[in-house]
PDB file of C-alpha atoms in Angstrom:
ATOM      1  CA  MET A  89       2.736  14.915  -3.127  1.00  0.00           C
ATOM      2  CA  ASP A  90       6.364  15.728  -1.997  1.00  0.00           C
ATOM      3  CA  ASP A  91       6.424  18.617  -4.379  1.00  0.00           C
ATOM      4  CA  ALA A  92       2.846  20.005  -3.147  1.00  0.00           C
ATOM      5  CA  LEU A  93       3.175  23.051  -0.761  1.00  0.00           C
ATOM      6  CA  PRO A  94       0.935  21.836   2.537  1.00  0.00           C
ATOM      7  CA  PRO A  95      -2.276  24.271   2.828  1.00  0.00           C
ATOM      8  CA  ALA A  96      -1.928  27.321   4.946  1.00  0.00           C
ATOM      9  CA  ASN A  97      -3.738  26.130   8.175  1.00  0.00           C
ATOM     10  CA  GLY A  98      -6.446  23.536   9.425  1.00  0.00           C
ATOM     11  CA  ALA A  99      -7.391  19.868   9.379  1.00  0.00           C
ATOM     12  CA  ASP A 100      -5.998  19.883   5.997  1.00  0.00           C
ATOM     13  CA  ARG A 101      -2.535  20.783   7.040  1.00  0.00           C
ATOM     14  CA  VAL A 102      -2.568  18.098   9.673  1.00  0.00           C
ATOM     15  CA  ALA A 103      -3.965  15.345   6.800  1.00  0.00           C
ATOM     16  CA  PHE A 104      -1.210  16.438   4.411  1.00  0.00           C
ATOM     17  CA  HIS A 105       1.894  16.432   6.769  1.00  0.00           C
ATOM     18  CA  ALA A 106      -0.044  12.859   8.087  1.00  0.00           C
ATOM     19  CA  LEU A 107      -0.342  11.712   4.436  1.00  0.00           C
ATOM     20  CA  ARG A 108       3.299  12.674   3.607  1.00  0.00           C
ATOM     21  CA  PHE A 109       4.701  10.938   6.688  1.00  0.00           C
ATOM     22  CA  ILE A 110       2.826   7.635   6.309  1.00  0.00           C
ATOM     23  CA  THR A 111       3.931   7.450   2.504  1.00  0.00           C
ATOM     24  CA  ARG A 112       7.564   8.396   3.294  1.00  0.00           C
ATOM     25  CA  LEU A 113       7.435   5.642   6.053  1.00  0.00           C
ATOM     26  CA  CYS A 114       5.870   3.034   3.917  1.00  0.00           C
ATOM     27  CA  ASP A 115       8.289   3.653   1.151  1.00  0.00           C
ATOM     28  CA  ALA A 116      11.533   3.684   3.517  1.00  0.00           C
ATOM     29  CA  LEU A 117      10.250   0.524   4.914  1.00  0.00           C
ATOM     30  CA  GLY A 118       9.405  -1.022   1.849  1.00  0.00           C
ATOM     31  CA  VAL A 119      13.001  -0.361   0.290  1.00  0.00           C
ATOM     32  CA  ALA A 120      14.460  -1.596   3.329  1.00  0.00           C
ATOM     33  CA  LEU A 121      12.760  -4.808   3.052  1.00  0.00           C
ATOM     34  CA  LEU A 122      13.267  -5.367  -0.677  1.00  0.00           C
ATOM     35  CA  VAL A 123      17.464  -4.578   0.221  1.00  0.00           C
ATOM     36  CA  ALA A 124      16.730  -7.126   3.245  1.00  0.00           C
ATOM     37  CA  ILE A 125      15.062  -9.573   0.669  1.00  0.00           C
ATOM     38  CA  LEU A 126      18.005  -9.304  -1.749  1.00  0.00           C
ATOM     39  CA  GLY A 127      20.322  -9.584   1.034  1.00  0.00           C
ATOM     40  CA  LEU A 128      19.179 -12.693   2.308  1.00  0.00           C
ATOM     41  CA  ILE A 129      18.995 -14.441  -1.538  1.00  0.00           C
ATOM     42  CA  VAL A 130      22.375 -13.606  -2.252  1.00  0.00           C
ATOM     43  CA  MET A 131      23.619 -14.803   1.575  1.00  0.00           C
ATOM     44  CA  ALA A 132      21.388 -18.537   0.887  1.00  0.00           C
ATOM     45  CA  VAL A 133      23.134 -18.696  -2.875  1.00  0.00           C
ATOM     46  CA  LEU A 134      26.695 -18.062  -1.222  1.00  0.00           C
ATOM     47  CA  ALA A 135      26.011 -20.328   0.987  1.00  0.00           C
ATOM     48  CA  ARG A 136      24.523 -23.202  -0.888  1.00  0.00           C
ATOM     49  CA  ASP A 137      27.283 -22.971  -3.509  1.00  0.00           C
ATOM     50  CA  VAL A 138      30.668 -21.512  -1.736  1.00  0.00           C
ATOM     51  CA  LEU A 139      30.180 -23.156   1.814  1.00  0.00           C
ATOM     52  CA  ASN A 140      27.372 -26.168   0.927  1.00  0.00           C
ATOM     53  CA  TRP A 141      25.212 -24.949   3.651  1.00  0.00           C
ATOM     54  CA  GLY A 142      21.444 -25.507   3.142  1.00  0.00           C
ATOM     55  CA  MET A 143      19.384 -22.623   4.299  1.00  0.00           C
ATOM     56  CA  PRO A 144      15.734 -23.814   3.591  1.00  0.00           C
ATOM     57  CA  TRP A 145      14.122 -21.221   5.830  1.00  0.00           C
ATOM     58  CA  THR A 146      15.211 -18.226   3.614  1.00  0.00           C
ATOM     59  CA  GLU A 147      12.779 -18.958   1.266  1.00  0.00           C
ATOM     60  CA  GLU A 148       9.854 -18.853   3.728  1.00  0.00           C
ATOM     61  CA  VAL A 149      11.205 -15.579   5.133  1.00  0.00           C
ATOM     62  CA  VAL A 150      11.993 -13.903   1.993  1.00  0.00           C
ATOM     63  CA  SER A 151       8.301 -14.916   0.615  1.00  0.00           C
ATOM     64  CA  LEU A 152       7.243 -13.001   4.256  1.00  0.00           C
ATOM     65  CA  MET A 153       9.220 -10.086   3.481  1.00  0.00           C
ATOM     66  CA  ALA A 154       8.041  -9.340   0.068  1.00  0.00           C
ATOM     67  CA  ILE A 155       4.450  -9.588   1.395  1.00  0.00           C
ATOM     68  CA  TYR A 156       5.242  -7.265   4.062  1.00  0.00           C
ATOM     69  CA  ALA A 157       6.933  -4.789   1.359  1.00  0.00           C
ATOM     70  CA  VAL A 158       4.265  -5.091  -1.152  1.00  0.00           C
ATOM     71  CA  ALA A 159       1.744  -3.856   1.325  1.00  0.00           C
ATOM     72  CA  LEU A 160       3.292  -0.997   2.480  1.00  0.00           C
ATOM     73  CA  GLY A 161       4.008  -0.310  -1.327  1.00  0.00           C
ATOM     74  CA  SER A 162       0.273  -0.228  -1.781  1.00  0.00           C
ATOM     75  CA  ILE A 163      -0.299   1.966   0.983  1.00  0.00           C
ATOM     76  CA  SER A 164       2.099   4.244  -0.693  1.00  0.00           C
ATOM     77  CA  ALA A 165       0.856   4.279  -3.746  1.00  0.00           C
ATOM     78  CA  TRP A 166      -2.994   4.646  -2.496  1.00  0.00           C
ATOM     79  CA  VAL A 167      -2.048   7.814  -0.741  1.00  0.00           C
ATOM     80  CA  ARG A 168      -0.413   9.267  -3.940  1.00  0.00           C
ATOM     81  CA  SER A 169      -3.001   7.823  -6.319  1.00  0.00           C
ATOM     82  CA  ASP A 170      -0.416   5.830  -8.179  1.00  0.00           C
ATOM     83  CA  HIS A 171      -2.277   2.828  -8.818  1.00  0.00           C
ATOM     84  CA  LEU A 172      -3.653   2.017 -12.053  1.00  0.00           C
ATOM     85  CA  VAL A 173      -6.662   3.637 -13.144  1.00  0.00           C
ATOM     86  CA  VAL A 174      -8.527   3.996 -16.560  1.00  0.00           C
ATOM     87  CA  ASP A 175      -9.376   7.615 -16.985  1.00  0.00           C
ATOM     88  CA  LEU A 176     -12.071   7.886 -19.778  1.00  0.00           C
ATOM     89  CA  PHE A 177     -14.219  10.868 -18.886  1.00  0.00           C
ATOM     90  CA  SER A 178     -12.705  12.692 -15.707  1.00  0.00           C
ATOM     91  CA  HIS A 179     -10.679  15.397 -18.087  1.00  0.00           C
ATOM     92  CA  ARG A 180     -14.438  15.979 -19.274  1.00  0.00           C
ATOM     93  CA  LEU A 181     -16.142  16.844 -16.001  1.00  0.00           C
ATOM     94  CA  ASN A 182     -16.437  20.101 -14.212  1.00  0.00           C
ATOM     95  CA  GLY A 183     -15.799  21.140 -10.874  1.00  0.00           C
ATOM     96  CA  ALA A 184     -19.240  19.354  -9.675  1.00  0.00           C
ATOM     97  CA  GLY A 185     -18.859  16.503 -11.529  1.00  0.00           C
ATOM     98  CA  LEU A 186     -15.222  15.781 -10.334  1.00  0.00           C
ATOM     99  CA  GLN A 187     -16.163  16.002  -6.966  1.00  0.00           C
ATOM    100  CA  VAL A 188     -18.960  13.423  -7.311  1.00  0.00           C
ATOM    101  CA  GLN A 189     -16.772  11.340  -9.112  1.00  0.00           C
ATOM    102  CA  HIS A 190     -14.077  11.529  -6.611  1.00  0.00           C
ATOM    103  CA  ARG A 191     -16.068  11.040  -3.469  1.00  0.00           C
ATOM    104  CA  VAL A 192     -18.274   7.929  -5.618  1.00  0.00           C
ATOM    105  CA  THR A 193     -14.960   6.408  -6.511  1.00  0.00           C
ATOM    106  CA  ALA A 194     -13.608   6.692  -3.025  1.00  0.00           C
ATOM    107  CA  LEU A 195     -16.318   5.341  -1.801  1.00  0.00           C
ATOM    108  CA  ILE A 196     -16.287   2.205  -3.955  1.00  0.00           C
ATOM    109  CA  SER A 197     -12.834   1.448  -2.847  1.00  0.00           C
ATOM    110  CA  CYS A 198     -13.441   2.173   1.005  1.00  0.00           C
ATOM    111  CA  GLY A 199     -16.264  -0.588   0.488  1.00  0.00           C
ATOM    112  CA  PHE A 200     -13.503  -2.818  -1.498  1.00  0.00           C
ATOM    113  CA  PHE A 201     -10.718  -2.562   0.921  1.00  0.00           C
ATOM    114  CA  VAL A 202     -13.412  -3.146   3.750  1.00  0.00           C
ATOM    115  CA  LEU A 203     -14.250  -6.323   2.363  1.00  0.00           C
ATOM    116  CA  ALA A 204     -10.680  -7.141   1.489  1.00  0.00           C
ATOM    117  CA  ALA A 205      -9.680  -6.619   4.917  1.00  0.00           C
ATOM    118  CA  TRP A 206     -12.498  -8.500   6.207  1.00  0.00           C
ATOM    119  CA  GLY A 207     -11.414 -11.509   4.117  1.00  0.00           C
ATOM    120  CA  ALA A 208      -8.028 -11.024   5.092  1.00  0.00           C
ATOM    121  CA  TRP A 209      -8.908 -11.418   8.674  1.00  0.00           C
ATOM    122  CA  ILE A 210     -11.035 -14.418   8.412  1.00  0.00           C
ATOM    123  CA  MET A 211      -7.742 -15.917   6.537  1.00  0.00           C
ATOM    124  CA  ALA A 212      -5.703 -15.143   9.136  1.00  0.00           C
ATOM    125  CA  GLY A 213      -7.898 -16.786  11.589  1.00  0.00           C
ATOM    126  CA  VAL A 214      -8.491 -19.715   9.535  1.00  0.00           C
ATOM    127  CA  SER A 215      -4.585 -20.454   8.829  1.00  0.00           C
ATOM    128  CA  VAL A 216      -3.809 -19.744  12.529  1.00  0.00           C
ATOM    129  CA  ASN A 217      -2.237 -23.620  13.012  1.00  0.00           C
ATOM    130  CA  ASN A 218      -1.077 -23.819   9.117  1.00  0.00           C
ATOM    131  CA  ASN A 219       2.597 -23.325   9.647  1.00  0.00           C
ATOM    132  CA  THR A 220       5.551 -22.936   7.284  1.00  0.00           C
ATOM    133  CA  VAL A 221       7.783 -26.012   6.825  1.00  0.00           C
ATOM    134  CA  SER A 222      11.250 -24.933   7.785  1.00  0.00           C
ATOM    135  CA  LEU A 223      10.509 -22.512  10.501  1.00  0.00           C
ATOM    136  CA  GLY A 224       7.116 -23.048  11.993  1.00  0.00           C
ATOM    137  CA  ILE A 225       5.868 -19.455  11.226  1.00  0.00           C
ATOM    138  CA  SER A 226       2.162 -19.112  11.149  1.00  0.00           C
ATOM    139  CA  PHE A 227       0.577 -18.247   7.717  1.00  0.00           C
ATOM    140  CA  SER A 228      -1.443 -15.759   9.887  1.00  0.00           C
ATOM    141  CA  TYR A 229       1.345 -13.472   9.547  1.00  0.00           C
ATOM    142  CA  LEU A 230       0.615 -13.463   5.610  1.00  0.00           C
ATOM    143  CA  TYR A 231      -2.572 -12.576   5.841  1.00  0.00           C
ATOM    144  CA  TYR A 232      -1.792  -9.749   8.696  1.00  0.00           C
ATOM    145  CA  ALA A 233       0.157  -7.741   6.215  1.00  0.00           C
ATOM    146  CA  VAL A 234      -2.623  -8.025   3.877  1.00  0.00           C
ATOM    147  CA  LEU A 235      -5.402  -7.164   6.414  1.00  0.00           C
ATOM    148  CA  GLY A 236      -3.376  -4.099   7.578  1.00  0.00           C
ATOM    149  CA  SER A 237      -2.767  -2.597   3.938  1.00  0.00           C
ATOM    150  CA  PHE A 238      -6.270  -2.822   3.421  1.00  0.00           C
ATOM    151  CA  ILE A 239      -7.430  -1.617   6.857  1.00  0.00           C
ATOM    152  CA  SER A 240      -5.451   1.553   6.344  1.00  0.00           C
ATOM    153  CA  MET A 241      -6.488   1.852   2.495  1.00  0.00           C
ATOM    154  CA  ALA A 242      -9.972   2.135   3.733  1.00  0.00           C
ATOM    155  CA  VAL A 243      -9.326   4.533   6.280  1.00  0.00           C
ATOM    156  CA  ILE A 244      -7.972   6.694   3.838  1.00  0.00           C
ATOM    157  CA  ALA A 245     -10.562   5.952   1.225  1.00  0.00           C
ATOM    158  CA  ALA A 246     -12.951   6.853   3.666  1.00  0.00           C
ATOM    159  CA  TRP A 247     -11.002   9.914   4.315  1.00  0.00           C
ATOM    160  CA  GLN A 248     -11.021  10.651   0.763  1.00  0.00           C
ATOM    161  CA  THR A 249     -14.998  10.015   0.464  1.00  0.00           C
ATOM    162  CA  LEU A 250     -15.489  12.496   3.240  1.00  0.00           C
ATOM    163  CA  ARG A 251     -13.245  15.581   2.420  1.00  0.00           C
ATOM    164  CA  GLY A 252     -13.326  15.107  -1.441  1.00  0.00           C
ATOM    165  CA  PRO A 253     -10.239  16.225  -3.682  1.00  0.00           C
ATOM    166  CA  VAL A 254      -7.749  18.321  -2.085  1.00  0.00           C
ATOM    167  CA  ALA A 255      -5.588  20.950  -3.665  1.00  0.00           C
ATOM    168  CA  TRP A 256      -2.167  19.886  -3.320  1.00  0.00           C
ATOM    169  CA  HIS A 257      -3.245  16.393  -4.658  1.00  0.00           C
ATOM    170  CA  VAL A 258      -2.415  16.796  -8.525  1.00  0.00           C
ATOM    171  CA  GLU A 259      -4.881  14.436 -10.608  1.00  0.00           C
ATOM    172  CA  PRO A 260      -3.068  12.183 -13.355  1.00  0.00           C
ATOM    173  CA  HIS A 261      -5.177  14.097 -15.738  1.00  0.00           C
ATOM    174  CA  ALA A 262      -3.692  17.264 -14.821  1.00  0.00           C
ATOM    175  CA  GLN A 263      -0.512  16.212 -15.087  1.00  0.00           C
ATOM    176  CA  GLU A 264      -0.510  15.690 -18.845  1.00  0.00           C
ATOM    177  CA  THR A 265       0.576  18.434 -21.094  1.00  0.00           C
ATOM    178  CA  THR A 266      -1.267  19.606 -24.179  1.00  0.00           C
ATOM    179  CA  PRO A 267       0.166  19.552 -27.516  1.00  0.00           C
TER     180      PRO A 267
END
């Protein structure tokens, strides 16, 4: 998506720039979280082995940060269609068939994301009073990352269902080279 040219005008141009911004923001925040995770792990090891200080809270913070990094990465991957797909027959479909397949797949994905977001919402509510041992952080914050990720992907999938395939999005089968 970064190499694609934006549409000339209209709603597609706004969507293109919004999705590119979302992707770049999620990527940047995800990388920052991963760097922070690495820094915390190194700090905890050095504090334990060199200074003989125990830092049990780092495990809880690293787990929380890792879940948020994965949630941000999944949003970015969904926008770029980088999630794992099994493409058995898309390359054999014509224009109308590809339109239908794209929209049906996006609609099914949207339904799954809504269902998963609902499950994350329920789990966040159930685990309000369950806290981590060292810092007393509610486990709900873990489920909020999952909830935000699935809501974001559901909104994007709903847009994909309504809009259909876009010209700036290169499908995986279009990237393959023919011998």
